[in-house]
Amino acid sequence: GAVVSQHPSRVICKSGTSVKIECRSLDFQATTMFWYRQFPKQSLMLMATSNEGSKATYEQGVEKDKFLINHASLTLSTLTVTSAHPEDSSFYICSANFGQGNTEAFFGQGTRLTVV
Amino acid sequence: GNSVTQMEGPVTLSEEAFLTINCTYTATGYPSLFWYVQYPGEGLQLLLKATKADDKGSNKGFEATYRKETTSFHLEKGSVQVSDSAVYFCARHNTGFQKLVFGTGTRLLVSP
């Protein structure tokens, strides 16, 4: 099956700094990728849809200036958490669609962000 | 609106017990339905899926049948193993929309 790689898997940063998370489709081209946030013992919350070559589409309540998304190529989307605060600590997961009708989602391994 | 409801966990079972995790959905149209599994500290893996009514998805001994009349997609396994301990997410999307809507997840704990 298709492979989506997410990096880093774990990051600790100081409050006020910015952190970039990468999501790569390794063996296919992904015009659309999705970024999710998962709180402890909770479900995934879709944050935004990343579109190659255009602006991301953010879900209601997600601050676009806080969570910057760039999808500059068909195999890479990045999520930058700007001026991170402890409340941004979470598990972030990306996915990319593949397959017939481009409807099957493949997920990255996730990134555990801890802001101290 | 469109949503997915699944039973709250944790579900605690002994090895070789029968597993059922209930999932129901509301949706307009005919969504594809999915079960994803998340092992500790990892992303989600597709476990099985069904794209139309009466389809049965199956993988690794797990099964789920797309029941349009009851809008359900319950996950079952005849004999669970300790290695099945994980969080299971039911999800749906509508054809053409590509977005997934997830249930809250159900944690399964299997003891030896």
PDB file of C-alpha atoms in Angstrom:
ATOM      1  CA  GLY A   1       0.000   0.000   0.000  1.00  0.00           C
ATOM      2  CA  ALA A   2       0.869   3.661  -0.170  1.00  0.00           C
ATOM      3  CA  VAL A   3       3.266   5.021   2.453  1.00  0.00           C
ATOM      4  CA  VAL A   4       3.054   8.337   4.239  1.00  0.00           C
ATOM      5  CA  SER A   5       6.019   9.384   6.329  1.00  0.00           C
ATOM      6  CA  GLN A   6       5.822  12.004   9.030  1.00  0.00           C
ATOM      7  CA  HIS A   7       8.791  13.674  10.687  1.00  0.00           C
ATOM      8  CA  PRO A   8       9.751  14.173  13.430  1.00  0.00           C
ATOM      9  CA  SER A   9       7.978  11.528  15.466  1.00  0.00           C
ATOM     10  CA  ARG A  10       8.616  13.401  18.666  1.00  0.00           C
ATOM     11  CA  VAL A  11       9.672  16.974  19.420  1.00  0.00           C
ATOM     12  CA  ILE A  12      10.065  19.062  22.527  1.00  0.00           C
ATOM     13  CA  CYS A  13      10.300  22.816  22.138  1.00  0.00           C
ATOM     14  CA  LYS A  14      10.343  25.871  24.328  1.00  0.00           C
ATOM     15  CA  SER A  15       7.336  28.086  24.661  1.00  0.00           C
ATOM     16  CA  GLY A  16       7.400  30.876  22.076  1.00  0.00           C
ATOM     17  CA  THR A  17       9.371  28.992  19.452  1.00  0.00           C
ATOM     18  CA  SER A  18       8.054  27.521  16.216  1.00  0.00           C
ATOM     19  CA  VAL A  19       8.050  23.892  15.177  1.00  0.00           C
ATOM     20  CA  LYS A  20       7.749  22.438  11.682  1.00  0.00           C
ATOM     21  CA  ILE A  21       6.296  18.995  11.025  1.00  0.00           C
ATOM     22  CA  GLU A  22       6.731  17.328   7.648  1.00  0.00           C
ATOM     23  CA  CYS A  23       4.398  14.919   5.920  1.00  0.00           C
ATOM     24  CA  ARG A  24       5.640  13.083   2.843  1.00  0.00           C
ATOM     25  CA  SER A  25       3.988  10.685   0.465  1.00  0.00           C
ATOM     26  CA  LEU A  26       6.816   8.287  -0.362  1.00  0.00           C
ATOM     27  CA  ASP A  27       5.581   6.345  -3.359  1.00  0.00           C
ATOM     28  CA  PHE A  28       2.723   8.385  -4.751  1.00  0.00           C
ATOM     29  CA  GLN A  29       1.741  11.947  -5.468  1.00  0.00           C
ATOM     30  CA  ALA A  30      -0.764  13.546  -3.157  1.00  0.00           C
ATOM     31  CA  THR A  31      -2.571  16.659  -4.311  1.00  0.00           C
ATOM     32  CA  THR A  32      -4.464  16.691  -1.035  1.00  0.00           C
ATOM     33  CA  MET A  33      -3.229  16.003   2.456  1.00  0.00           C
ATOM     34  CA  PHE A  34      -4.988  16.366   5.760  1.00  0.00           C
ATOM     35  CA  TRP A  35      -3.735  17.461   9.160  1.00  0.00           C
ATOM     36  CA  TYR A  36      -5.339  16.179  12.347  1.00  0.00           C
ATOM     37  CA  ARG A  37      -4.827  16.844  16.003  1.00  0.00           C
ATOM     38  CA  GLN A  38      -5.460  14.244  18.646  1.00  0.00           C
ATOM     39  CA  PHE A  39      -5.811  15.011  22.331  1.00  0.00           C
ATOM     40  CA  PRO A  40      -5.042  12.291  24.888  1.00  0.00           C
ATOM     41  CA  LYS A  41      -7.608   9.505  24.765  1.00  0.00           C
ATOM     42  CA  GLN A  42      -9.722  11.404  22.270  1.00  0.00           C
ATOM     43  CA  SER A  43     -10.574  11.154  18.631  1.00  0.00           C
ATOM     44  CA  LEU A  44      -8.901  12.905  15.735  1.00  0.00           C
ATOM     45  CA  MET A  45      -9.914  16.444  15.004  1.00  0.00           C
ATOM     46  CA  LEU A  46      -9.434  17.572  11.415  1.00  0.00           C
ATOM     47  CA  MET A  47      -7.516  20.832  11.457  1.00  0.00           C
ATOM     48  CA  ALA A  48      -7.086  21.608   7.783  1.00  0.00           C
ATOM     49  CA  THR A  49      -6.967  20.293   4.256  1.00  0.00           C
ATOM     50  CA  SER A  50      -3.684  20.966   2.518  1.00  0.00           C
ATOM     51  CA  ASN A  51      -3.915  21.531  -1.225  1.00  0.00           C
ATOM     52  CA  GLU A  52      -0.868  21.393  -3.451  1.00  0.00           C
ATOM     53  CA  GLY A  53      -0.148  24.759  -5.003  1.00  0.00           C
ATOM     54  CA  SER A  54      -2.899  26.631  -3.219  1.00  0.00           C
ATOM     55  CA  LYS A  55      -3.938  27.785   0.215  1.00  0.00           C
ATOM     56  CA  ALA A  56      -4.980  25.315   2.835  1.00  0.00           C
ATOM     57  CA  THR A  57      -8.586  25.055   3.907  1.00  0.00           C
ATOM     58  CA  TYR A  58      -8.928  25.337   7.669  1.00  0.00           C
ATOM     59  CA  GLU A  59     -11.704  23.889   9.771  1.00  0.00           C
ATOM     60  CA  GLN A  60     -13.792  26.165  11.903  1.00  0.00           C
ATOM     61  CA  GLY A  61     -12.020  27.241  15.055  1.00  0.00           C
ATOM     62  CA  VAL A  62      -8.500  26.485  13.831  1.00  0.00           C
ATOM     63  CA  GLU A  63      -6.230  29.517  13.755  1.00  0.00           C
ATOM     64  CA  LYS A  64      -4.598  29.717  10.348  1.00  0.00           C
ATOM     65  CA  ASP A  65      -1.915  32.116  11.562  1.00  0.00           C
ATOM     66  CA  LYS A  66      -1.068  29.748  14.373  1.00  0.00           C
ATOM     67  CA  PHE A  67      -0.918  26.589  12.290  1.00  0.00           C
ATOM     68  CA  LEU A  68       0.768  27.418   9.005  1.00  0.00           C
ATOM     69  CA  ILE A  69       0.398  24.840   6.267  1.00  0.00           C
ATOM     70  CA  ASN A  70       2.474  24.705   3.127  1.00  0.00           C
ATOM     71  CA  HIS A  71       1.976  22.152   0.360  1.00  0.00           C
ATOM     72  CA  ALA A  72       4.676  23.167  -2.085  1.00  0.00           C
ATOM     73  CA  SER A  73       5.032  19.872  -3.923  1.00  0.00           C
ATOM     74  CA  LEU A  74       2.997  16.795  -4.728  1.00  0.00           C
ATOM     75  CA  THR A  75       4.831  14.770  -2.102  1.00  0.00           C
ATOM     76  CA  LEU A  76       5.311  17.166   0.805  1.00  0.00           C
ATOM     77  CA  SER A  77       3.090  19.132   3.135  1.00  0.00           C
ATOM     78  CA  THR A  78       4.362  20.931   6.209  1.00  0.00           C
ATOM     79  CA  LEU A  79       2.602  22.108   9.336  1.00  0.00           C
ATOM     80  CA  THR A  80       4.333  24.842  11.326  1.00  0.00           C
ATOM     81  CA  VAL A  81       3.111  25.534  14.828  1.00  0.00           C
ATOM     82  CA  THR A  82       4.092  29.162  15.368  1.00  0.00           C
ATOM     83  CA  SER A  83       4.855  30.712  18.744  1.00  0.00           C
ATOM     84  CA  ALA A  84       4.048  27.437  20.432  1.00  0.00           C
ATOM     85  CA  HIS A  85       2.512  27.357  23.892  1.00  0.00           C
ATOM     86  CA  PRO A  86       1.989  24.456  26.295  1.00  0.00           C
ATOM     87  CA  GLU A  87      -1.654  24.168  25.218  1.00  0.00           C
ATOM     88  CA  ASP A  88      -0.414  23.312  21.715  1.00  0.00           C
ATOM     89  CA  SER A  89       1.117  20.125  23.097  1.00  0.00           C
ATOM     90  CA  SER A  90      -0.638  17.301  21.317  1.00  0.00           C
ATOM     91  CA  PHE A  91      -0.311  14.452  18.846  1.00  0.00           C
ATOM     92  CA  TYR A  92      -0.445  15.683  15.260  1.00  0.00           C
ATOM     93  CA  ILE A  93      -1.186  13.268  12.426  1.00  0.00           C
ATOM     94  CA  CYS A  94      -1.228  13.795   8.675  1.00  0.00           C
ATOM     95  CA  SER A  95      -2.868  11.732   5.986  1.00  0.00           C
ATOM     96  CA  ALA A  96      -2.903  11.612   2.214  1.00  0.00           C
ATOM     97  CA  ASN A  97      -5.455  10.072  -0.099  1.00  0.00           C
ATOM     98  CA  PHE A  98      -4.628   7.477  -2.685  1.00  0.00           C
ATOM     99  CA  GLY A  99      -6.257   4.731  -4.691  1.00  0.00           C
ATOM    100  CA  GLN A 100      -9.335   4.509  -6.870  1.00  0.00           C
ATOM    101  CA  GLY A 101     -11.194   7.793  -6.776  1.00  0.00           C
ATOM    102  CA  ASN A 102      -8.417   9.176  -4.567  1.00  0.00           C
ATOM    103  CA  THR A 103     -10.499   8.314  -1.528  1.00  0.00           C
ATOM    104  CA  GLU A 104      -8.423   5.918   0.573  1.00  0.00           C
ATOM    105  CA  ALA A 105      -6.541   7.653   3.366  1.00  0.00           C
ATOM    106  CA  PHE A 106      -3.048   6.665   4.461  1.00  0.00           C
ATOM    107  CA  PHE A 107      -1.735   8.079   7.686  1.00  0.00           C
ATOM    108  CA  GLY A 108       1.658   9.172   8.860  1.00  0.00           C
ATOM    109  CA  GLN A 109       3.068   7.836  12.102  1.00  0.00           C
ATOM    110  CA  GLY A 110       2.157  10.988  13.989  1.00  0.00           C
ATOM    111  CA  THR A 111       4.225  13.635  15.793  1.00  0.00           C
ATOM    112  CA  ARG A 112       4.128  14.047  19.537  1.00  0.00           C
ATOM    113  CA  LEU A 113       4.689  17.747  20.277  1.00  0.00           C
ATOM    114  CA  THR A 114       5.509  18.821  23.799  1.00  0.00           C
ATOM    115  CA  VAL A 115       5.869  22.527  24.512  1.00  0.00           C
ATOM    116  CA  VAL A 116       7.652  23.349  27.764  1.00  0.00           C
TER     117      VAL A 116
ATOM    118  CA  GLY B   1     -25.469  16.242  10.070  1.00  0.00           C
ATOM    119  CA  ASN B   2     -22.884  13.608   9.307  1.00  0.00           C
ATOM    120  CA  SER B   3     -21.425  11.821  12.290  1.00  0.00           C
ATOM    121  CA  VAL B   4     -20.111   8.541  13.587  1.00  0.00           C
ATOM    122  CA  THR B   5     -20.987   7.130  16.992  1.00  0.00           C
ATOM    123  CA  GLN B   6     -19.119   4.263  18.546  1.00  0.00           C
ATOM    124  CA  MET B   7     -19.293   2.605  21.912  1.00  0.00           C
ATOM    125  CA  GLU B   8     -17.253   4.046  24.721  1.00  0.00           C
ATOM    126  CA  GLY B   9     -14.387   2.095  26.097  1.00  0.00           C
ATOM    127  CA  PRO B  10     -12.324   0.743  27.410  1.00  0.00           C
ATOM    128  CA  VAL B  11     -13.377  -2.715  26.397  1.00  0.00           C
ATOM    129  CA  THR B  12     -11.544  -5.251  28.523  1.00  0.00           C
ATOM    130  CA  LEU B  13     -11.437  -8.866  27.397  1.00  0.00           C
ATOM    131  CA  SER B  14      -9.515 -12.022  28.079  1.00  0.00           C
ATOM    132  CA  GLU B  15      -7.533 -13.628  25.300  1.00  0.00           C
ATOM    133  CA  GLU B  16      -9.667 -15.713  22.911  1.00  0.00           C
ATOM    134  CA  ALA B  17     -12.865 -13.887  23.870  1.00  0.00           C
ATOM    135  CA  PHE B  18     -15.331 -12.639  21.255  1.00  0.00           C
ATOM    136  CA  LEU B  19     -15.154  -8.956  20.404  1.00  0.00           C
ATOM    137  CA  THR B  20     -17.842  -6.564  19.256  1.00  0.00           C
ATOM    138  CA  ILE B  21     -17.365  -2.816  18.982  1.00  0.00           C
ATOM    139  CA  ASN B  22     -20.513  -1.040  17.904  1.00  0.00           C
ATOM    140  CA  CYS B  23     -20.511   1.753  15.354  1.00  0.00           C
ATOM    141  CA  THR B  24     -23.401   3.634  13.839  1.00  0.00           C
ATOM    142  CA  TYR B  25     -23.371   6.485  11.383  1.00  0.00           C
ATOM    143  CA  THR B  26     -25.595   9.218  10.117  1.00  0.00           C
ATOM    144  CA  ALA B  27     -25.053  10.468   6.644  1.00  0.00           C
ATOM    145  CA  THR B  28     -26.722  11.637   3.545  1.00  0.00           C
ATOM    146  CA  GLY B  29     -25.990   9.552   0.532  1.00  0.00           C
ATOM    147  CA  TYR B  30     -23.999   6.354   0.687  1.00  0.00           C
ATOM    148  CA  PRO B  31     -20.719   6.833   2.506  1.00  0.00           C
ATOM    149  CA  SER B  32     -17.813   4.456   2.496  1.00  0.00           C
ATOM    150  CA  LEU B  33     -17.141   3.096   5.980  1.00  0.00           C
ATOM    151  CA  PHE B  34     -13.844   2.274   7.628  1.00  0.00           C
ATOM    152  CA  TRP B  35     -12.285   0.834  10.738  1.00  0.00           C
ATOM    153  CA  TYR B  36      -8.845   2.141  11.667  1.00  0.00           C
ATOM    154  CA  VAL B  37      -6.570   0.828  14.408  1.00  0.00           C
ATOM    155  CA  GLN B  38      -4.069   2.885  16.389  1.00  0.00           C
ATOM    156  CA  TYR B  39      -1.347   1.186  18.397  1.00  0.00           C
ATOM    157  CA  PRO B  40       0.286   3.146  21.235  1.00  0.00           C
ATOM    158  CA  GLY B  41       2.334   6.086  20.014  1.00  0.00           C
ATOM    159  CA  GLU B  42       1.598   5.437  16.367  1.00  0.00           C
ATOM    160  CA  GLY B  43      -0.551   6.820  13.591  1.00  0.00           C
ATOM    161  CA  LEU B  44      -3.644   5.122  12.226  1.00  0.00           C
ATOM    162  CA  GLN B  45      -3.681   2.020  10.093  1.00  0.00           C
ATOM    163  CA  LEU B  46      -6.593   1.001   7.943  1.00  0.00           C
ATOM    164  CA  LEU B  47      -8.004  -2.239   9.317  1.00  0.00           C
ATOM    165  CA  LEU B  48     -10.881  -2.803   6.920  1.00  0.00           C
ATOM    166  CA  LYS B  49     -13.422  -0.976   4.842  1.00  0.00           C
ATOM    167  CA  ALA B  50     -16.733  -1.363   2.997  1.00  0.00           C
ATOM    168  CA  THR B  51     -17.921   0.843   0.188  1.00  0.00           C
ATOM    169  CA  LYS B  52     -21.566  -0.144  -0.253  1.00  0.00           C
ATOM    170  CA  ALA B  53     -24.482  -1.696   1.547  1.00  0.00           C
ATOM    171  CA  ASP B  54     -24.100  -5.375   2.528  1.00  0.00           C
ATOM    172  CA  ASP B  55     -20.369  -5.324   1.827  1.00  0.00           C
ATOM    173  CA  LYS B  56     -18.299  -7.122   4.425  1.00  0.00           C
ATOM    174  CA  GLY B  57     -14.813  -5.856   5.139  1.00  0.00           C
ATOM    175  CA  SER B  58     -12.373  -8.276   6.714  1.00  0.00           C
ATOM    176  CA  ASN B  59      -8.732  -8.345   7.749  1.00  0.00           C
ATOM    177  CA  LYS B  60      -6.635 -10.128  10.376  1.00  0.00           C
ATOM    178  CA  GLY B  61      -9.679 -11.972  11.680  1.00  0.00           C
ATOM    179  CA  PHE B  62     -11.701  -8.783  12.095  1.00  0.00           C
ATOM    180  CA  GLU B  63     -14.958  -8.307  10.209  1.00  0.00           C
ATOM    181  CA  ALA B  64     -17.563  -5.586   9.770  1.00  0.00           C
ATOM    182  CA  THR B  65     -20.668  -5.541   7.587  1.00  0.00           C
ATOM    183  CA  TYR B  66     -22.151  -2.375   6.088  1.00  0.00           C
ATOM    184  CA  ARG B  67     -25.774  -2.431   7.266  1.00  0.00           C
ATOM    185  CA  LYS B  68     -27.767   0.288   5.560  1.00  0.00           C
ATOM    186  CA  GLU B  69     -31.039  -0.632   7.250  1.00  0.00           C
ATOM    187  CA  THR B  70     -29.553  -0.083  10.712  1.00  0.00           C
ATOM    188  CA  THR B  71     -26.867   2.424   9.616  1.00  0.00           C
ATOM    189  CA  SER B  72     -24.303   0.306  11.422  1.00  0.00           C
ATOM    190  CA  PHE B  73     -20.814  -1.029  10.843  1.00  0.00           C
ATOM    191  CA  HIS B  74     -20.021  -3.072  13.944  1.00  0.00           C
ATOM    192  CA  LEU B  75     -16.523  -4.512  14.297  1.00  0.00           C
ATOM    193  CA  GLU B  76     -16.235  -8.164  15.336  1.00  0.00           C
ATOM    194  CA  LYS B  77     -13.527 -10.706  15.953  1.00  0.00           C
ATOM    195  CA  GLY B  78     -14.103 -14.261  17.035  1.00  0.00           C
ATOM    196  CA  SER B  79     -11.012 -14.670  19.201  1.00  0.00           C
ATOM    197  CA  VAL B  80      -8.961 -11.697  20.306  1.00  0.00           C
ATOM    198  CA  GLN B  81      -5.273 -11.768  21.111  1.00  0.00           C
ATOM    199  CA  VAL B  82      -3.180  -9.647  23.460  1.00  0.00           C
ATOM    200  CA  SER B  83      -1.615  -8.052  20.380  1.00  0.00           C
ATOM    201  CA  ASP B  84      -5.037  -6.690  19.391  1.00  0.00           C
ATOM    202  CA  SER B  85      -4.877  -4.237  22.285  1.00  0.00           C
ATOM    203  CA  ALA B  86      -5.177  -0.824  20.646  1.00  0.00           C
ATOM    204  CA  VAL B  87      -7.635   1.968  19.966  1.00  0.00           C
ATOM    205  CA  TYR B  88     -10.147   1.313  17.199  1.00  0.00           C
ATOM    206  CA  PHE B  89     -11.754   4.130  15.237  1.00  0.00           C
ATOM    207  CA  CYS B  90     -14.839   3.870  13.088  1.00  0.00           C
ATOM    208  CA  ALA B  91     -14.939   6.414  10.270  1.00  0.00           C
ATOM    209  CA  ARG B  92     -16.919   7.416   7.224  1.00  0.00           C
ATOM    210  CA  HIS B  93     -16.674   9.676   4.243  1.00  0.00           C
ATOM    211  CA  ASN B  94     -18.884  10.497   1.321  1.00  0.00           C
ATOM    212  CA  THR B  95     -17.808   9.812  -2.201  1.00  0.00           C
ATOM    213  CA  GLY B  96     -16.237  12.877  -3.692  1.00  0.00           C
ATOM    214  CA  PHE B  97     -15.614  14.604  -0.404  1.00  0.00           C
ATOM    215  CA  GLN B  98     -12.460  12.698   0.583  1.00  0.00           C
ATOM    216  CA  LYS B  99     -12.667  13.881   4.168  1.00  0.00           C
ATOM    217  CA  LEU B 100     -12.986  11.386   6.959  1.00  0.00           C
ATOM    218  CA  VAL B 101     -15.234  11.781   9.971  1.00  0.00           C
ATOM    219  CA  PHE B 102     -14.119   9.716  12.942  1.00  0.00           C
ATOM    220  CA  GLY B 103     -15.899   8.270  15.906  1.00  0.00           C
ATOM    221  CA  THR B 104     -14.443   8.903  19.339  1.00  0.00           C
ATOM    222  CA  GLY B 105     -12.413   5.698  19.327  1.00  0.00           C
ATOM    223  CA  THR B 106     -12.733   2.627  21.517  1.00  0.00           C
ATOM    224  CA  ARG B 107      -9.795   1.353  23.502  1.00  0.00           C
ATOM    225  CA  LEU B 108      -9.493  -2.431  23.593  1.00  0.00           C
ATOM    226  CA  LEU B 109      -7.473  -4.097  26.327  1.00  0.00           C
ATOM    227  CA  VAL B 110      -6.850  -7.822  26.010  1.00  0.00           C
ATOM    228  CA  SER B 111      -5.315  -9.660  28.926  1.00  0.00           C
ATOM    229  CA  PRO B 112      -3.570 -13.045  28.782  1.00  0.00           C
TER     230      PRO B 112
END
